[in-house]
CSV table of C-alpha atoms in Angstrom, one decimal:
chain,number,residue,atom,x,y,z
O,1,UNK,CA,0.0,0.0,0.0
O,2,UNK,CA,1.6,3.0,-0.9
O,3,UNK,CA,1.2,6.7,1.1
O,4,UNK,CA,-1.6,8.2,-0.6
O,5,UNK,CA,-4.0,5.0,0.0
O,6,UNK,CA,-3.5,5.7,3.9
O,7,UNK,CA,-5.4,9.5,3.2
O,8,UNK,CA,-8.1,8.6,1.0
O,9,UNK,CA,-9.0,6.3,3.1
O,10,UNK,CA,-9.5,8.2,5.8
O,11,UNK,CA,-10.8,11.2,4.1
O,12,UNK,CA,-14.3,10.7,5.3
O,13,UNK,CA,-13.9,10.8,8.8
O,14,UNK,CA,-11.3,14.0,8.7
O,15,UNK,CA,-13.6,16.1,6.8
O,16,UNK,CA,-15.9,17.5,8.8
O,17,UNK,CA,-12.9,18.5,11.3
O,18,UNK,CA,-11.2,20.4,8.1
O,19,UNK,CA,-14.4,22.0,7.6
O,20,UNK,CA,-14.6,23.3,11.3
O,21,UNK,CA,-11.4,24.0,10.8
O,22,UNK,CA,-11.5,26.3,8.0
O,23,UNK,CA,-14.3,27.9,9.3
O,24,UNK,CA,-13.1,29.0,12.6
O,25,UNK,CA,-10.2,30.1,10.9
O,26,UNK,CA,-11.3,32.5,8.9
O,27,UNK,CA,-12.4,35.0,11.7
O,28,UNK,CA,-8.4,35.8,11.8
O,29,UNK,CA,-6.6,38.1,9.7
O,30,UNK,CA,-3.9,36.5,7.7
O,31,UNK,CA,-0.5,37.0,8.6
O,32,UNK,CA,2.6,37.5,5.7
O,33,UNK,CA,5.6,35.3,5.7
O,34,UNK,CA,8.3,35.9,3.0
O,35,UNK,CA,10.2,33.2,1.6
O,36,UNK,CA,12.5,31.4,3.9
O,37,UNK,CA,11.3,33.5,7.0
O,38,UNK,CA,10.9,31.6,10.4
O,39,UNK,CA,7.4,31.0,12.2
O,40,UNK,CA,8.4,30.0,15.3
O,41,UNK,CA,11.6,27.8,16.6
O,42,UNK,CA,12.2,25.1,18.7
O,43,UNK,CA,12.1,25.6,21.9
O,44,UNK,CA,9.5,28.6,21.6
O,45,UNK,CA,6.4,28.4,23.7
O,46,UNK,CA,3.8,26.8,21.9
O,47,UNK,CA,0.1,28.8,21.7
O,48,UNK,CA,-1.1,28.7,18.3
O,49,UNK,CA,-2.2,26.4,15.7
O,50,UNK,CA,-1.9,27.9,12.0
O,51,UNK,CA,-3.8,27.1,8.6
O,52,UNK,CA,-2.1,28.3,5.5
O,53,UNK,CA,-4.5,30.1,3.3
O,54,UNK,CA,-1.7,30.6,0.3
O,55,UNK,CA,2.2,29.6,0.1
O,56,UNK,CA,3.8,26.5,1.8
O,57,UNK,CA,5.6,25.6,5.3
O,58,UNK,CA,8.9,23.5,6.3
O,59,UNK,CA,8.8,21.8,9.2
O,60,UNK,CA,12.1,20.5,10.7
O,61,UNK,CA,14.6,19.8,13.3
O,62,UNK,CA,18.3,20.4,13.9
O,63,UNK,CA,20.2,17.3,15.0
O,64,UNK,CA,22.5,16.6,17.6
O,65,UNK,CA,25.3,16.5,14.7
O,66,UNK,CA,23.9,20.0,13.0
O,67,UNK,CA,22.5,18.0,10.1
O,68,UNK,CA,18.5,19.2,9.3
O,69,UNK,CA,15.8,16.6,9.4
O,70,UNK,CA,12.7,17.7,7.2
O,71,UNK,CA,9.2,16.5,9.1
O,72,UNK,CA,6.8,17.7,7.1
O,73,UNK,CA,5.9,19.7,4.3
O,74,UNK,CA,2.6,21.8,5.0
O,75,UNK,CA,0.8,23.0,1.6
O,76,UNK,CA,-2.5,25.6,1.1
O,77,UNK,CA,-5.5,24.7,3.4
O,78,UNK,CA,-3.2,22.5,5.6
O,79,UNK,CA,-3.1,23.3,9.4
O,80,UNK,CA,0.0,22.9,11.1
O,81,UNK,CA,1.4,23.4,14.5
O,82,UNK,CA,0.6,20.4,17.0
O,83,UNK,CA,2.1,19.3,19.6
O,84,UNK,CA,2.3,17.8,22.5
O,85,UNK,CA,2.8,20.3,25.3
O,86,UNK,CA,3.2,24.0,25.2
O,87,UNK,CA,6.9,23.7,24.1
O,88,UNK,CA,7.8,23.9,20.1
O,89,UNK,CA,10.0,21.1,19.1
O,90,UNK,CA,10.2,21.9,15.6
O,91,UNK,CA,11.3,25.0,13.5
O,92,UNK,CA,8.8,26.0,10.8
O,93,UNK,CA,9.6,28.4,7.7
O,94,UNK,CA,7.9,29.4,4.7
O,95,UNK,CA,9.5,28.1,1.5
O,96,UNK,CA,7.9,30.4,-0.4
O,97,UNK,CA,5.4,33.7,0.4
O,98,UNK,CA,2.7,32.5,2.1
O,99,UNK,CA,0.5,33.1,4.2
O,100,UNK,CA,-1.2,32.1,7.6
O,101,UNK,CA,-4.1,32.8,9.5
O,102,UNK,CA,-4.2,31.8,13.2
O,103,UNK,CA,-6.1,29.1,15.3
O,104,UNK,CA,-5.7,29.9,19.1
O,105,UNK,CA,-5.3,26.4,21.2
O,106,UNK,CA,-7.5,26.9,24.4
O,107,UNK,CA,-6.4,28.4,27.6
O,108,UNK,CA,-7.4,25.0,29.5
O,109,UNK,CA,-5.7,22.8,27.2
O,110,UNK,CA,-9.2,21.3,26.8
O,111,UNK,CA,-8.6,20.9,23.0
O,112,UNK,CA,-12.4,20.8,20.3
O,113,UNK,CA,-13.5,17.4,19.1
O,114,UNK,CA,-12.8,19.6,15.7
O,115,UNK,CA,-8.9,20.0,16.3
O,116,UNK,CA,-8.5,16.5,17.5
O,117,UNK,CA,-9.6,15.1,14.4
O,118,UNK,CA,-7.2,17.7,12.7
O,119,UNK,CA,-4.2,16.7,15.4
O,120,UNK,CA,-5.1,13.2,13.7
O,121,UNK,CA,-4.9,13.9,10.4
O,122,UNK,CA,-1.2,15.1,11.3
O,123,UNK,CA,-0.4,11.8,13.1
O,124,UNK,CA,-1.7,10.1,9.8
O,125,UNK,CA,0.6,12.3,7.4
O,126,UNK,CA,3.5,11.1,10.1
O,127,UNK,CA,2.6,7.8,9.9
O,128,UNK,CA,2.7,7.8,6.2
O,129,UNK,CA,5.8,9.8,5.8
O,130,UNK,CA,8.0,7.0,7.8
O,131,UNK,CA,6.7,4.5,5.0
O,132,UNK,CA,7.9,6.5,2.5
O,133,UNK,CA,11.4,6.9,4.3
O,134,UNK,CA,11.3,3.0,5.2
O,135,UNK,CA,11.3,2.2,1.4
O,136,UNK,CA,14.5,0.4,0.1
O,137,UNK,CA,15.8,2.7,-2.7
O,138,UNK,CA,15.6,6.3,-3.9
O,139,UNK,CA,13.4,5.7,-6.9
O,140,UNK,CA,10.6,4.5,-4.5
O,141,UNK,CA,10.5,7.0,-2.0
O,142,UNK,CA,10.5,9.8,-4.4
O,143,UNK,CA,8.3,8.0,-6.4
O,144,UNK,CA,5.8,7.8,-3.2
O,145,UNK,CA,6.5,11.6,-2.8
O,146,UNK,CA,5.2,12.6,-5.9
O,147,UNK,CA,2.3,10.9,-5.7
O,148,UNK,CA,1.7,12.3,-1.8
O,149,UNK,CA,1.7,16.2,-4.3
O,150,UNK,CA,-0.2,14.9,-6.4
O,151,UNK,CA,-2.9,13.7,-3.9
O,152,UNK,CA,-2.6,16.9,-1.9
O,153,UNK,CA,-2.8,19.2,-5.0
O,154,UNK,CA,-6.4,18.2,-5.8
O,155,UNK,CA,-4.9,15.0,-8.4
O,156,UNK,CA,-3.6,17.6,-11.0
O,157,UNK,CA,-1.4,16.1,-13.4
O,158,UNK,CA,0.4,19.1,-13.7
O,159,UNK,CA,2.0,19.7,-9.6
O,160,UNK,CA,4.1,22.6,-8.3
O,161,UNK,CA,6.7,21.9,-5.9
O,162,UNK,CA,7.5,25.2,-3.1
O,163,UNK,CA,10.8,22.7,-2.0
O,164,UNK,CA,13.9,22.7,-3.3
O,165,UNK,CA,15.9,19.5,-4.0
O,166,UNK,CA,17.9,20.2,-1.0
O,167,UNK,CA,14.3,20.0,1.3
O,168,UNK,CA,13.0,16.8,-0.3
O,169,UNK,CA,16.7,15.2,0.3
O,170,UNK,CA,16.4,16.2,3.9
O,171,UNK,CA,12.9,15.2,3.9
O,172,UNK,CA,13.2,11.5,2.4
O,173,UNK,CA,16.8,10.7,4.0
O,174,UNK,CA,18.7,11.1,0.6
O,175,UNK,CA,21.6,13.5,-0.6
O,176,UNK,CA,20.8,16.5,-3.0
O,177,UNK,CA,22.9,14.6,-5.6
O,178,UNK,CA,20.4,11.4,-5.7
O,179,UNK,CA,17.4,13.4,-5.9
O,180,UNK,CA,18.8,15.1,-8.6
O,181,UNK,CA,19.7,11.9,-10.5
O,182,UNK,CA,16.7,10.4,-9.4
O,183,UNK,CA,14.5,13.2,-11.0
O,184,UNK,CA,16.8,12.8,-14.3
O,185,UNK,CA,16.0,9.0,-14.6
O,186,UNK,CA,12.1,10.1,-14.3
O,187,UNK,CA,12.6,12.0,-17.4
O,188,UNK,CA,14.5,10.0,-19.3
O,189,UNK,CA,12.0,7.1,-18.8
O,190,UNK,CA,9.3,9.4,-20.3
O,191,UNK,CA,7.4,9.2,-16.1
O,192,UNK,CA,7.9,12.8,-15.6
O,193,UNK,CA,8.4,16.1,-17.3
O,194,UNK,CA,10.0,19.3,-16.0
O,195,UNK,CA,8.3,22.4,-17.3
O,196,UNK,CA,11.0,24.1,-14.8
O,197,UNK,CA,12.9,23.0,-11.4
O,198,UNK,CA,9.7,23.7,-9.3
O,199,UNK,CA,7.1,22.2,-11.8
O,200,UNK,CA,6.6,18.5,-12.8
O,201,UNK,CA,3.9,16.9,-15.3
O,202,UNK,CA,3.5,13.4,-14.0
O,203,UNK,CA,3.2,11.9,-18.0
O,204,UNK,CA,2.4,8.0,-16.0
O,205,UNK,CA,1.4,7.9,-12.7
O,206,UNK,CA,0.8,4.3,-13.3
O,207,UNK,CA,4.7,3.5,-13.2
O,208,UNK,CA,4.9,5.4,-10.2
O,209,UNK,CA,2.1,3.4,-8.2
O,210,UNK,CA,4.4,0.0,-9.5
O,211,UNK,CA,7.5,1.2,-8.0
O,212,UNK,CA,5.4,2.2,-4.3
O,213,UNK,CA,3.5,-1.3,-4.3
């Protein structure tokens, strides 16, 4: 079963959370991030939820050696921000402009049915992200990515991708270089085409669902 089986499937029940979600966001003015401008660090105090309304997030952490570990990418109409107690223990940035509106977490910690269902839609993106990274060889986790932005960017053939190479090497476990090569043999195969190093036409999705099986 490949990554984006694990969503649809549970697309039903999250929806009316998303929904509530949405709503409740909406009654907060939207908040501008530039490209590559941080959100909040680790270690911050931890208050607010945020939904992106345009643009895309990085969520990461620094490792004990300095090296970056990429968590999560956060696209339009996600919500981000979880966690466990009031501490951060990730950074998030904007890749690209974007911006955010706010979702205040309750005083009492006594959290809505609504975000709970939202705090589980994270857990499922988590879940589904260390089966991508517990694939064997670069081909298959990148092939599971694309197919992860293809799912969240409505099933377009046609996806834009706010990372850089760099991001989805930190993101999968693989250097800048395989990516790159990785991309390459896409092309040459006739699976992919790049219209420009942040835009891919997925030309047969149906190889890419062989190599995540």
């Amino acid at each position: 079963m490949h990554a984006a089986a694990l969503t649809e499937a549970h697309r039903p029940i999250l929806a009316p959370a998303i929904a509530a979600a949405q709503a409740f966001a909406r009654q907060h003015p939207i908040t501008s991030f530039a490209a590559e401008s941080e959100i909040y660090a680790q270690g911050e105090r931890s208050s607010d939820l945020y939904r992106i309304e345009f643009g895309a997030v990085r969520v990461y952490r620094l490792l004990a050696d300095g090296r970056r570990q990429v968590v999560a990418f956060h696209l339009a109409g996600e919500t981000f921000g979880f966690e466990a107690d009031r501490t951060r223990s990730f950074f998030a940035e904007a890749m690209v402009h974007s911006g955010l509106r706010t979702i205040e977490r309750p005083a009492n910690d006594q959290t809505s049915p609504d975000l709970m269902m939202l705090a589980l839609r994270g857990l499922i993106r988590a879940q589904e992200h260390l089966l991508v990274v517990g694939r064997q060889n670069a081909m298959e986790r990148i092939a599971a990515f694309f197919l992860d932005m293809v799912e969240r960017q409505g099933g377009l053939e046609q996806i834009e991708l706010p990372m850089t190479r760099l991001d989805i090497g930190d993101y999968l476990g693989l250097t800048i270089e395989t990516v790159s090569r990785t991309f390459a043999k896409f092309r040459e195969e006739g699976i992919i085409r790049l219209h420009s190093t942040r835009s891919v036409e997925i030309l047969r999705p149906e190889k890419l669902r062989l190599l995540c099986r």
